[in-house]
Backbone as a ProteinNet text record, in pm:
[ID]
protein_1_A
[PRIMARY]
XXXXXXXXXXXXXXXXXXXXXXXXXXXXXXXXXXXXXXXXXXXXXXXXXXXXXXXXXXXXXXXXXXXXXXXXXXXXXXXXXXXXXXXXXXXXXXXXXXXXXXXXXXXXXXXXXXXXXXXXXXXXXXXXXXXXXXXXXXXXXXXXXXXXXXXXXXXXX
[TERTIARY]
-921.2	-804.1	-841.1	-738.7	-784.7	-709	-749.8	-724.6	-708.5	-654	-627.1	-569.3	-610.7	-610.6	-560.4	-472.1	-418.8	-389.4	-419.5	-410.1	-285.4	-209.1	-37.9	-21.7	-54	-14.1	127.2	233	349.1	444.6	389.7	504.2	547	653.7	735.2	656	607.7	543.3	467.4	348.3	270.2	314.7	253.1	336.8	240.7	272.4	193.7	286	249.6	385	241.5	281.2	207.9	249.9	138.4	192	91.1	187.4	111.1	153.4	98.3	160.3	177.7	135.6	177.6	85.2	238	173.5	81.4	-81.9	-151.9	-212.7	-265.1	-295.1	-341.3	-477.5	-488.4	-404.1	-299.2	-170.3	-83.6	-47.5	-25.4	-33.3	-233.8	-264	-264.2	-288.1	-278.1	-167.2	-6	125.4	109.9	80.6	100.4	41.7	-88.9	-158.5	-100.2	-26.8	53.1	183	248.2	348.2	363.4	263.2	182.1	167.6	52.3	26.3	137.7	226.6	338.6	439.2	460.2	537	479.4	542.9	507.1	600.7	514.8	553.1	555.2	614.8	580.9	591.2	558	493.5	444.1	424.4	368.9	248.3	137.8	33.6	26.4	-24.5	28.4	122.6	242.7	393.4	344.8	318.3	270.2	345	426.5	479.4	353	355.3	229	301.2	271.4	323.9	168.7	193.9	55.9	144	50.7	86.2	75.4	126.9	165.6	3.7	-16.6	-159.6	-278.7	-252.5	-388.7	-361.4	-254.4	-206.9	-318.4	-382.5	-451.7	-370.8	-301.2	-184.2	-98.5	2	79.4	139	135.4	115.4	197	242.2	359.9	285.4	284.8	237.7	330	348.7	464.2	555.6	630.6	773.9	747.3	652	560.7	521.8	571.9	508.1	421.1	340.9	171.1	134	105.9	19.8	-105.4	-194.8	-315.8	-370.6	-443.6	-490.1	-601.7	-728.2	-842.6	-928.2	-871.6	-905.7	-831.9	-715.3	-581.7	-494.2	-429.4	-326.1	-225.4	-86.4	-9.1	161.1	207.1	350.1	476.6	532.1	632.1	778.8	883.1	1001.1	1077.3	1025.6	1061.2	1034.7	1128.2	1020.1	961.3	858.7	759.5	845.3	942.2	983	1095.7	1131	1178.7	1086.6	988.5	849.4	787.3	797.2	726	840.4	939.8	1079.9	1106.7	1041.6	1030.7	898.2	819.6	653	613.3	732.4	638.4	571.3	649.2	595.5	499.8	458.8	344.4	194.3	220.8	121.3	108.7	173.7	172.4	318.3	219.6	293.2	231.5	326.9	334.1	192.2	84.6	-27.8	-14.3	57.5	79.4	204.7	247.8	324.4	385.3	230.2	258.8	197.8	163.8	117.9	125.2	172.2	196.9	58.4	-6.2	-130.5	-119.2	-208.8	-198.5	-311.6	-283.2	-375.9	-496.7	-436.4	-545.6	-666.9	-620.8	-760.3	-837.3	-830.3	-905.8	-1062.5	-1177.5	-1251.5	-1309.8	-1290.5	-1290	-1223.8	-1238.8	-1158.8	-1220.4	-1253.7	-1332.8	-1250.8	-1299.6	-1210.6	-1206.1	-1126.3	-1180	-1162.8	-1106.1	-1135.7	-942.2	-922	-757.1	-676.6	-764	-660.3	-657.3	-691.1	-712.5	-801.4	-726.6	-831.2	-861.7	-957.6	-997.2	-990.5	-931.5	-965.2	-1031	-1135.2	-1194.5	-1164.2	-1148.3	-1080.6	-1182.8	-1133.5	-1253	-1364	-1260	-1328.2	-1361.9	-1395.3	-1496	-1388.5	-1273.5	-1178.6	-1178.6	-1135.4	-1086.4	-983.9	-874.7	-742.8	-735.3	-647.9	-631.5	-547.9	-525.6	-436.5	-389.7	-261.5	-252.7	-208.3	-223.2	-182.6	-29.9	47.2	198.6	211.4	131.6	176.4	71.6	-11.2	-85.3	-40.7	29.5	91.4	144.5	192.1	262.3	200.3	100.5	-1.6	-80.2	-104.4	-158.7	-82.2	-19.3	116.8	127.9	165.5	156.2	7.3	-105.1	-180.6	-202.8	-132	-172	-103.6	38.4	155.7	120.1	-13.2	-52.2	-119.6	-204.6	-283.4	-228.6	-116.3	-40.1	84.1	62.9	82.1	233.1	268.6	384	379.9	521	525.5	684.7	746.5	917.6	884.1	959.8	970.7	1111.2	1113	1222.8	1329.2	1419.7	1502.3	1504.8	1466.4	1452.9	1428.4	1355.9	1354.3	1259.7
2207.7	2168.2	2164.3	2187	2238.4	2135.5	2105.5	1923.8	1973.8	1923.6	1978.3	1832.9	1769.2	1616.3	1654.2	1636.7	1647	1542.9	1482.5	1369.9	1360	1359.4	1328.3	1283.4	1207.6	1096.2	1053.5	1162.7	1148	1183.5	1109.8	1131.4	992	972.3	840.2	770.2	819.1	794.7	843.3	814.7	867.5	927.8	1089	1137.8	1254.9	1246.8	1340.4	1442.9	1567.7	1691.2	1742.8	1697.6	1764.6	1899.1	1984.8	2107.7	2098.8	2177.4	2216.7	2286.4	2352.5	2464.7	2439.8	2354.9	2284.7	2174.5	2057.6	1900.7	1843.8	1879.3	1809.3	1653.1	1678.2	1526.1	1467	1566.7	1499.1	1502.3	1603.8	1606.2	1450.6	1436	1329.3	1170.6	1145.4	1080.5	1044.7	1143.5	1098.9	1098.3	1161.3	1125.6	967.7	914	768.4	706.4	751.6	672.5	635.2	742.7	769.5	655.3	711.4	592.6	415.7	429.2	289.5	215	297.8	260.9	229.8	289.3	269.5	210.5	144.5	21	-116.6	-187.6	-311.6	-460.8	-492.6	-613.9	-755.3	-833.7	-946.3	-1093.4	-1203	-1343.6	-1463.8	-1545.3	-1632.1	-1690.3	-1725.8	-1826.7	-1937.2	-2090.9	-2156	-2155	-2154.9	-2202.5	-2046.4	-1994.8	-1896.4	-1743.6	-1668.7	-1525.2	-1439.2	-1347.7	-1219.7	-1111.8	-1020.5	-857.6	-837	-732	-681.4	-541.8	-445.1	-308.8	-316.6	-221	-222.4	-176.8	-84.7	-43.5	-151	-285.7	-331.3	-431	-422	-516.9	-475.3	-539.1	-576.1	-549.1	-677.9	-704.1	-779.6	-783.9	-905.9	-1010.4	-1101	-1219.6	-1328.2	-1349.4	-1456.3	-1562.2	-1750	-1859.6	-1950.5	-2035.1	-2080	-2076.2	-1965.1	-1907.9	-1862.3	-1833.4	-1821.2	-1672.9	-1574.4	-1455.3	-1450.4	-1422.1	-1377.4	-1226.2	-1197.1	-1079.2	-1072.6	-1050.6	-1045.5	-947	-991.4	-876	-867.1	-838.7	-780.2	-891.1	-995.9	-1125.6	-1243.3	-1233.7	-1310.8	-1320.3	-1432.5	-1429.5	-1513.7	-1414.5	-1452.8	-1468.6	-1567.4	-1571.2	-1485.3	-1465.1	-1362.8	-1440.7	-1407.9	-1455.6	-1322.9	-1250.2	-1167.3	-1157.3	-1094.4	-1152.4	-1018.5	-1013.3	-920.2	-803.3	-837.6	-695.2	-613.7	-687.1	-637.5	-540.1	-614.7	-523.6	-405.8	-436	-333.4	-254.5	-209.8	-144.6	-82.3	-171.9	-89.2	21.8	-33.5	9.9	128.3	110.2	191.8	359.6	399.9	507.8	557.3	426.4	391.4	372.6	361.8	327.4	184	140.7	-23.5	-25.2	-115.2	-114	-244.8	-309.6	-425.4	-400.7	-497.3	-516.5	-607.3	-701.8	-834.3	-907.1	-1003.2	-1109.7	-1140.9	-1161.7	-1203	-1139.8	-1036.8	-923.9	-769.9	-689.5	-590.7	-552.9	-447.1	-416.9	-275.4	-260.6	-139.9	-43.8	52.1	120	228.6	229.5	290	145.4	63.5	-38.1	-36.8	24.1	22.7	102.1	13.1	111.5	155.2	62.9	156.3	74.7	115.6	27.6	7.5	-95.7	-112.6	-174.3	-137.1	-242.2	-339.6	-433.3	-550.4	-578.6	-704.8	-755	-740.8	-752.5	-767.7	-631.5	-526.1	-432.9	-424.9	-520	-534.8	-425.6	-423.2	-339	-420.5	-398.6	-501.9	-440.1	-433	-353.2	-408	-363.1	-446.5	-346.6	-412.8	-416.4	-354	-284.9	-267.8	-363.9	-476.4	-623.6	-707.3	-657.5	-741.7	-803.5	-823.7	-874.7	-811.3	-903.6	-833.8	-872.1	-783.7	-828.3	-748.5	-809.8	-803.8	-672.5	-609.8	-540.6	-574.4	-641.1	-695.5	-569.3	-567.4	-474.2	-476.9	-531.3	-517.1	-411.7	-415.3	-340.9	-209.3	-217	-43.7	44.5	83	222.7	270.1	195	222.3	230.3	166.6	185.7	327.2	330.4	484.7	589.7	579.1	703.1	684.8	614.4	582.7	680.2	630.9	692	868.8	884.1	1034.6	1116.6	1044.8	1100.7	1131.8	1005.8	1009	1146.3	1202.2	1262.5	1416.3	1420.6	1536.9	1560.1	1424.4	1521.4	1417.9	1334.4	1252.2	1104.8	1064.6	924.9	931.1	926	880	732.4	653.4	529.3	554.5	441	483.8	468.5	436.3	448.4	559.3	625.4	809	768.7	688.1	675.1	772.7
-708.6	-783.3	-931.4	-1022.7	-1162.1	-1220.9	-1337.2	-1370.6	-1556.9	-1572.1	-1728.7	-1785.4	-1935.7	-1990.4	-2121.7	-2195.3	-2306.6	-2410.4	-2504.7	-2571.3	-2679	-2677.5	-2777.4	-2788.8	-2935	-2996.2	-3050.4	-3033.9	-3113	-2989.3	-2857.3	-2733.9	-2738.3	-2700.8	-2667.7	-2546.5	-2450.9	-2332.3	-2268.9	-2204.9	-2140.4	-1974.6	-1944.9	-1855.1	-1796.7	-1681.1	-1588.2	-1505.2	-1525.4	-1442.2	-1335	-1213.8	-1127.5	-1022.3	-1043.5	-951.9	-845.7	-715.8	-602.7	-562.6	-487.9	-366.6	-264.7	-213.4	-47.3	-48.2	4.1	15	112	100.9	195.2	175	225.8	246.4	140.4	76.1	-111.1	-178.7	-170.5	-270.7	-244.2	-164.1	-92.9	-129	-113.9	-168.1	-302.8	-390.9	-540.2	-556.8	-483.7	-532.3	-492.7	-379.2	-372.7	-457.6	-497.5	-553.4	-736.1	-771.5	-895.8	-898.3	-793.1	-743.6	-760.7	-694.7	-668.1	-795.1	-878.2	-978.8	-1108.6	-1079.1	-1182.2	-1132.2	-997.1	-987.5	-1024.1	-1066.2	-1090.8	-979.4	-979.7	-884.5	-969	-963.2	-1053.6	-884	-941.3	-857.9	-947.3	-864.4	-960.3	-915.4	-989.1	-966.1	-1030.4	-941.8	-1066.7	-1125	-1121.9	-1184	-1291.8	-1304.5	-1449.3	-1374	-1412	-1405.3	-1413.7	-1299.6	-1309	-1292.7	-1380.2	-1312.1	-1269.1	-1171.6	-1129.2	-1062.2	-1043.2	-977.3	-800.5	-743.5	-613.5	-553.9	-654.3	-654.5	-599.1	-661.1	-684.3	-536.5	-450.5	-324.2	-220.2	-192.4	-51.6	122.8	85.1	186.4	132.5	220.7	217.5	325.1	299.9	411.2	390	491	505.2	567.9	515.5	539.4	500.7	627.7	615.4	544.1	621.2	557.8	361.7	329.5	190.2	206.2	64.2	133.1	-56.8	-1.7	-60.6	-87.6	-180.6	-217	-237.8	-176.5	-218.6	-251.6	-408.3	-485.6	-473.2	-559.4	-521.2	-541.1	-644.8	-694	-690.7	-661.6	-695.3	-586.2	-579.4	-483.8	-544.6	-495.7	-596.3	-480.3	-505.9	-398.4	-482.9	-381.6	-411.5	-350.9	-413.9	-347	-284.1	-158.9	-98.5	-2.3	123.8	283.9	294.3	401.4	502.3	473.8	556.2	634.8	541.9	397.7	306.4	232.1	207	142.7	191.1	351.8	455.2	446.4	429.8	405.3	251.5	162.1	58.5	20.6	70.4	47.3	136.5	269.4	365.7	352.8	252.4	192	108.7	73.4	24.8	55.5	203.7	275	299.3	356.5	398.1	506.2	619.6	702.2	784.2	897.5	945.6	1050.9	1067.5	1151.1	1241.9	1197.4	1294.2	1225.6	1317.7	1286.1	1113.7	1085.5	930.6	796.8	859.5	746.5	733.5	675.3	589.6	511.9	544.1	514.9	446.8	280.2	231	289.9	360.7	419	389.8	250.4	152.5	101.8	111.9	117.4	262.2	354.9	429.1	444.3	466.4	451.5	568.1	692.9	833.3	936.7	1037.2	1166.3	1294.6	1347.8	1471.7	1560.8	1707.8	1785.6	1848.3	1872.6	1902.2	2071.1	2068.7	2216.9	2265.3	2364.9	2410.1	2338.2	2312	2275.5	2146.6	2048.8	1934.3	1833.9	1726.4	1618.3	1461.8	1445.1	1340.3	1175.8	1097.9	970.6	880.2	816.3	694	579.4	484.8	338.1	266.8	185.9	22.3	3.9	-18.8	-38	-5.5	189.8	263.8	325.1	304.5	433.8	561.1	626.4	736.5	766.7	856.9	895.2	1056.5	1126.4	1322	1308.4	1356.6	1365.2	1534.4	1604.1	1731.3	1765.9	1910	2022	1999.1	1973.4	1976.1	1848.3	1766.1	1632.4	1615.1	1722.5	1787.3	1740	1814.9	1823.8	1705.6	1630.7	1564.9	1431.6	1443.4	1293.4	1288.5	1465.2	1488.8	1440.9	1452.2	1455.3	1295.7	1233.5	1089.9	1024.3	1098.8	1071.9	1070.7	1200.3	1218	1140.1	1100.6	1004.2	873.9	851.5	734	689.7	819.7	788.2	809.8	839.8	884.8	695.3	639.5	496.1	447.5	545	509.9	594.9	536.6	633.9	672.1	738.9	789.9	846.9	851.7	870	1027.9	1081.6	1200.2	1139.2	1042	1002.9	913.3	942	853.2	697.8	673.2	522.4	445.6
[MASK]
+++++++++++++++++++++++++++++++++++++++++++++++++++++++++++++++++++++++++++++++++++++++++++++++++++++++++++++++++++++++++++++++++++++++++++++++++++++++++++++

């Protein structure tokens, strides 16, 4: 892939025109990863307003009725539920693991399995998160979609 960097000081905004010839899986990835990076999410820590990027999300996790973002350092509450997020994001690569979390799947750095059917994911950053047998299949399939160059969500999104 041929990569070309241009420096313009007299543009209104900084801007990237990407070409390809057919969307595989690296094409793919760096569109999400582009994506990602240029949404912003805002929360609070401490009573204090954060924007932070979609990019820098771990997971997200709901505690008592409390939904959480966790960043690479930070954790920050959000006034939005699970399955709103997992509905906006899912194209993103984040999708529901269990009960109370929404996991970005590009932080994963491998997957083992556990006991009862279970699969275990550990994080960039030394986490780990369950992935339960009820939400299997469907992370698989998420997965294989991934790697086949797209994502559809069941509501054709």
């Amino acid at each position: 892939m041929k990569v070309n960097e241009y420096q313009k000081k007299n543009i209104p905004e900084d801007r990237i025109d990407f070409y390809y010839r057919m969307k595989t899986k690296e094409v793919n990835e760096i569109l999400d990863f582009l994506k990602k990076h240029s949404q912003r999410l805002s929360g609070r820590v401490n009573n204090k307003k954060l924007l932070f990027s979609l990019n820098d999300v771990y997971y997200f996790e709901s505690v008592d009725k409390k939904t959480f973002a966790y960043l690479g350092n930070e954790v920050v509450q959000m006034d939005i539920s699970l399955q709103d997020l997992e509905n906006a994001y899912f194209e993103s690569g984040f999708i529901r693991v269990n009960k109370s979390t929404v996991l970005n799947v590009y932080k994963i750095s491998s997957l083992k399995p556990g006991i009862n059917m279970r699969v275990m994911a550990l994080l960039d950053n030394g986490e780990k998160i369950q992935i339960n047998r009820t939400y299997k299949a469907r992370f698989n399939l998420f997965l294989n979609t991934m790697d086949k160059g797209g994502f559809q969500n069941e509501t054709g999104k």
